Amino acid sequence: MSVVGGREIGEVRRRHLAALAYEVEARGLSWRLAGPGESVLGVRGPRTPRQVMVVATPDGDGWSYLWTGGGIADVTGVAQVADELARLLD
């Protein structure tokens, strides 16, 4: 992989995580970007100390979200992923 390719992947990853951050915040959850190049989204529920870590990763011809506990979903379903995280952290 070239340096430019890696940089582009990082930018796309951050865009997907930012979209998810917007959606989880709209559901009353808090979040923060962490890791090298802000490559991981940490999401916390409003009433518990539990946290879920989410990554966005290339998957075939598209991208997927992966989160702790075995969750996986296509990034095109960002609203549904946010709903699922809200259920997990309620």
mmCIF file with all atom_site columns, C-alpha atoms in Angstrom:
data_model
loop_
_atom_site.group_PDB
_atom_site.id
_atom_site.type_symbol
_atom_site.label_atom_id
_atom_site.label_alt_id
_atom_site.label_comp_id
_atom_site.label_asym_id
_atom_site.label_entity_id
_atom_site.label_seq_id
_atom_site.pdbx_PDB_ins_code
_atom_site.Cartn_x
_atom_site.Cartn_y
_atom_site.Cartn_z
_atom_site.occupancy
_atom_site.B_iso_or_equiv
_atom_site.pdbx_formal_charge
_atom_site.auth_seq_id
_atom_site.auth_comp_id
_atom_site.auth_asym_id
_atom_site.auth_atom_id
_atom_site.pdbx_PDB_model_num
ATOM 1  C CA . MET A 1 1  ? 0.000   0.000  0.000  1.00 0.00 ? 1  MET A CA 1
ATOM 2  C CA . SER A 1 2  ? 1.333   3.423  -0.841 1.00 0.00 ? 2  SER A CA 1
ATOM 3  C CA . VAL A 1 3  ? 1.586   6.256  1.666  1.00 0.00 ? 3  VAL A CA 1
ATOM 4  C CA . VAL A 1 4  ? -1.057  8.186  -0.288 1.00 0.00 ? 4  VAL A CA 1
ATOM 5  C CA . GLY A 1 5  ? -3.345  5.155  -0.271 1.00 0.00 ? 5  GLY A CA 1
ATOM 6  C CA . GLY A 1 6  ? -2.928  4.776  3.481  1.00 0.00 ? 6  GLY A CA 1
ATOM 7  C CA . ARG A 1 7  ? -3.668  8.450  4.039  1.00 0.00 ? 7  ARG A CA 1
ATOM 8  C CA . GLU A 1 8  ? -6.803  8.217  1.890  1.00 0.00 ? 8  GLU A CA 1
ATOM 9  C CA . ILE A 1 9  ? -7.980  5.168  3.816  1.00 0.00 ? 9  ILE A CA 1
ATOM 10 C CA . GLY A 1 10 ? -7.459  7.049  7.078  1.00 0.00 ? 10 GLY A CA 1
ATOM 11 C CA . GLU A 1 11 ? -9.508  9.978  5.802  1.00 0.00 ? 11 GLU A CA 1
ATOM 12 C CA . VAL A 1 12 ? -12.370 7.744  4.678  1.00 0.00 ? 12 VAL A CA 1
ATOM 13 C CA . ARG A 1 13 ? -12.241 5.897  8.016  1.00 0.00 ? 13 ARG A CA 1
ATOM 14 C CA . ARG A 1 14 ? -12.500 9.176  9.953  1.00 0.00 ? 14 ARG A CA 1
ATOM 15 C CA . ARG A 1 15 ? -15.438 10.314 7.784  1.00 0.00 ? 15 ARG A CA 1
ATOM 16 C CA . HIS A 1 16 ? -17.334 7.103  8.541  1.00 0.00 ? 16 HIS A CA 1
ATOM 17 C CA . LEU A 1 17 ? -16.576 7.373  12.256 1.00 0.00 ? 17 LEU A CA 1
ATOM 18 C CA . ALA A 1 18 ? -17.609 11.045 12.279 1.00 0.00 ? 18 ALA A CA 1
ATOM 19 C CA . ALA A 1 19 ? -20.934 10.130 10.661 1.00 0.00 ? 19 ALA A CA 1
ATOM 20 C CA . LEU A 1 20 ? -21.515 7.521  13.357 1.00 0.00 ? 20 LEU A CA 1
ATOM 21 C CA . ALA A 1 21 ? -20.473 9.971  16.093 1.00 0.00 ? 21 ALA A CA 1
ATOM 22 C CA . TYR A 1 22 ? -23.119 12.415 14.861 1.00 0.00 ? 22 TYR A CA 1
ATOM 23 C CA . GLU A 1 23 ? -25.788 9.691  14.945 1.00 0.00 ? 23 GLU A CA 1
ATOM 24 C CA . VAL A 1 24 ? -24.911 8.370  18.419 1.00 0.00 ? 24 VAL A CA 1
ATOM 25 C CA . GLU A 1 25 ? -24.825 11.886 19.852 1.00 0.00 ? 25 GLU A CA 1
ATOM 26 C CA . ALA A 1 26 ? -28.338 12.451 18.461 1.00 0.00 ? 26 ALA A CA 1
ATOM 27 C CA . ARG A 1 27 ? -29.382 9.434  20.559 1.00 0.00 ? 27 ARG A CA 1
ATOM 28 C CA . GLY A 1 28 ? -27.971 10.850 23.794 1.00 0.00 ? 28 GLY A CA 1
ATOM 29 C CA . LEU A 1 29 ? -24.705 8.904  23.807 1.00 0.00 ? 29 LEU A CA 1
ATOM 30 C CA . SER A 1 30 ? -21.268 10.452 24.290 1.00 0.00 ? 30 SER A CA 1
ATOM 31 C CA . TRP A 1 31 ? -18.302 9.659  22.102 1.00 0.00 ? 31 TRP A CA 1
ATOM 32 C CA . ARG A 1 32 ? -14.637 10.381 21.498 1.00 0.00 ? 32 ARG A CA 1
ATOM 33 C CA . LEU A 1 33 ? -12.197 9.539  18.761 1.00 0.00 ? 33 LEU A CA 1
ATOM 34 C CA . ALA A 1 34 ? -9.070  7.739  19.930 1.00 0.00 ? 34 ALA A CA 1
ATOM 35 C CA . GLY A 1 35 ? -6.163  5.693  18.691 1.00 0.00 ? 35 GLY A CA 1
ATOM 36 C CA . PRO A 1 36 ? -3.567  6.396  16.037 1.00 0.00 ? 36 PRO A CA 1
ATOM 37 C CA . GLY A 1 37 ? -4.987  8.874  13.547 1.00 0.00 ? 37 GLY A CA 1
ATOM 38 C CA . GLU A 1 38 ? -8.316  8.916  15.434 1.00 0.00 ? 38 GLU A CA 1
ATOM 39 C CA . SER A 1 39 ? -9.042  5.457  14.051 1.00 0.00 ? 39 SER A CA 1
ATOM 40 C CA . VAL A 1 40 ? -11.357 4.239  16.846 1.00 0.00 ? 40 VAL A CA 1
ATOM 41 C CA . LEU A 1 41 ? -14.651 5.661  18.073 1.00 0.00 ? 41 LEU A CA 1
ATOM 42 C CA . GLY A 1 42 ? -15.379 5.135  21.762 1.00 0.00 ? 42 GLY A CA 1
ATOM 43 C CA . VAL A 1 43 ? -19.100 5.385  22.586 1.00 0.00 ? 43 VAL A CA 1
ATOM 44 C CA . ARG A 1 44 ? -20.546 5.616  26.125 1.00 0.00 ? 44 ARG A CA 1
ATOM 45 C CA . GLY A 1 45 ? -24.092 5.352  27.335 1.00 0.00 ? 45 GLY A CA 1
ATOM 46 C CA . PRO A 1 46 ? -25.760 8.086  29.371 1.00 0.00 ? 46 PRO A CA 1
ATOM 47 C CA . ARG A 1 47 ? -26.473 6.005  32.485 1.00 0.00 ? 47 ARG A CA 1
ATOM 48 C CA . THR A 1 48 ? -23.755 3.364  32.681 1.00 0.00 ? 48 THR A CA 1
ATOM 49 C CA . PRO A 1 49 ? -19.964 3.387  32.585 1.00 0.00 ? 49 PRO A CA 1
ATOM 50 C CA . ARG A 1 50 ? -19.993 0.836  29.762 1.00 0.00 ? 50 ARG A CA 1
ATOM 51 C CA . GLN A 1 51 ? -18.245 1.693  26.534 1.00 0.00 ? 51 GLN A CA 1
ATOM 52 C CA . VAL A 1 52 ? -18.218 0.229  23.040 1.00 0.00 ? 52 VAL A CA 1
ATOM 53 C CA . MET A 1 53 ? -15.264 0.679  20.721 1.00 0.00 ? 53 MET A CA 1
ATOM 54 C CA . VAL A 1 54 ? -16.058 0.962  17.007 1.00 0.00 ? 54 VAL A CA 1
ATOM 55 C CA . VAL A 1 55 ? -13.771 0.838  13.982 1.00 0.00 ? 55 VAL A CA 1
ATOM 56 C CA . ALA A 1 56 ? -14.548 1.386  10.313 1.00 0.00 ? 56 ALA A CA 1
ATOM 57 C CA . THR A 1 57 ? -12.714 -0.927 7.969  1.00 0.00 ? 57 THR A CA 1
ATOM 58 C CA . PRO A 1 58 ? -12.616 -1.630 4.238  1.00 0.00 ? 58 PRO A CA 1
ATOM 59 C CA . ASP A 1 59 ? -14.694 -4.697 3.455  1.00 0.00 ? 59 ASP A CA 1
ATOM 60 C CA . GLY A 1 60 ? -14.714 -6.018 -0.091 1.00 0.00 ? 60 GLY A CA 1
ATOM 61 C CA . ASP A 1 61 ? -15.993 -3.192 -2.286 1.00 0.00 ? 61 ASP A CA 1
ATOM 62 C CA . GLY A 1 62 ? -17.280 -1.106 0.627  1.00 0.00 ? 62 GLY A CA 1
ATOM 63 C CA . TRP A 1 63 ? -16.776 -0.351 4.295  1.00 0.00 ? 63 TRP A CA 1
ATOM 64 C CA . SER A 1 64 ? -18.098 -1.887 7.508  1.00 0.00 ? 64 SER A CA 1
ATOM 65 C CA . TYR A 1 65 ? -18.349 -0.869 11.139 1.00 0.00 ? 65 TYR A CA 1
ATOM 66 C CA . LEU A 1 66 ? -17.041 -3.413 13.646 1.00 0.00 ? 66 LEU A CA 1
ATOM 67 C CA . TRP A 1 67 ? -17.659 -3.018 17.370 1.00 0.00 ? 67 TRP A CA 1
ATOM 68 C CA . THR A 1 68 ? -16.828 -4.849 20.555 1.00 0.00 ? 68 THR A CA 1
ATOM 69 C CA . GLY A 1 69 ? -19.064 -7.788 21.306 1.00 0.00 ? 69 GLY A CA 1
ATOM 70 C CA . GLY A 1 70 ? -19.014 -9.088 17.729 1.00 0.00 ? 70 GLY A CA 1
ATOM 71 C CA . GLY A 1 71 ? -21.049 -6.377 16.010 1.00 0.00 ? 71 GLY A CA 1
ATOM 72 C CA . ILE A 1 72 ? -20.656 -5.781 12.295 1.00 0.00 ? 72 ILE A CA 1
ATOM 73 C CA . ALA A 1 73 ? -22.672 -3.707 9.828  1.00 0.00 ? 73 ALA A CA 1
ATOM 74 C CA . ASP A 1 74 ? -22.236 -1.921 6.535  1.00 0.00 ? 74 ASP A CA 1
ATOM 75 C CA . VAL A 1 75 ? -21.493 1.797  6.915  1.00 0.00 ? 75 VAL A CA 1
ATOM 76 C CA . THR A 1 76 ? -24.523 2.608  4.761  1.00 0.00 ? 76 THR A CA 1
ATOM 77 C CA . GLY A 1 77 ? -26.645 1.589  7.764  1.00 0.00 ? 77 GLY A CA 1
ATOM 78 C CA . VAL A 1 78 ? -25.167 4.231  10.085 1.00 0.00 ? 78 VAL A CA 1
ATOM 79 C CA . ALA A 1 79 ? -28.537 5.091  11.690 1.00 0.00 ? 79 ALA A CA 1
ATOM 80 C CA . GLN A 1 80 ? -29.244 1.436  12.444 1.00 0.00 ? 80 GLN A CA 1
ATOM 81 C CA . VAL A 1 81 ? -25.756 1.003  13.925 1.00 0.00 ? 81 VAL A CA 1
ATOM 82 C CA . ALA A 1 82 ? -26.351 4.000  16.189 1.00 0.00 ? 82 ALA A CA 1
ATOM 83 C CA . ASP A 1 83 ? -29.696 2.487  17.264 1.00 0.00 ? 83 ASP A CA 1
ATOM 84 C CA . GLU A 1 84 ? -27.967 -0.814 18.066 1.00 0.00 ? 84 GLU A CA 1
ATOM 85 C CA . LEU A 1 85 ? -25.248 0.913  20.088 1.00 0.00 ? 85 LEU A CA 1
ATOM 86 C CA . ALA A 1 86 ? -27.897 2.871  21.999 1.00 0.00 ? 86 ALA A CA 1
ATOM 87 C CA . ARG A 1 87 ? -29.648 -0.424 22.857 1.00 0.00 ? 87 ARG A CA 1
ATOM 88 C CA . LEU A 1 88 ? -26.367 -1.994 23.968 1.00 0.00 ? 88 LEU A CA 1
ATOM 89 C CA . LEU A 1 89 ? -25.468 0.957  26.187 1.00 0.00 ? 89 LEU A CA 1
ATOM 90 C CA . ASP A 1 90 ? -28.888 1.670  27.702 1.00 0.00 ? 90 ASP A CA 1
#
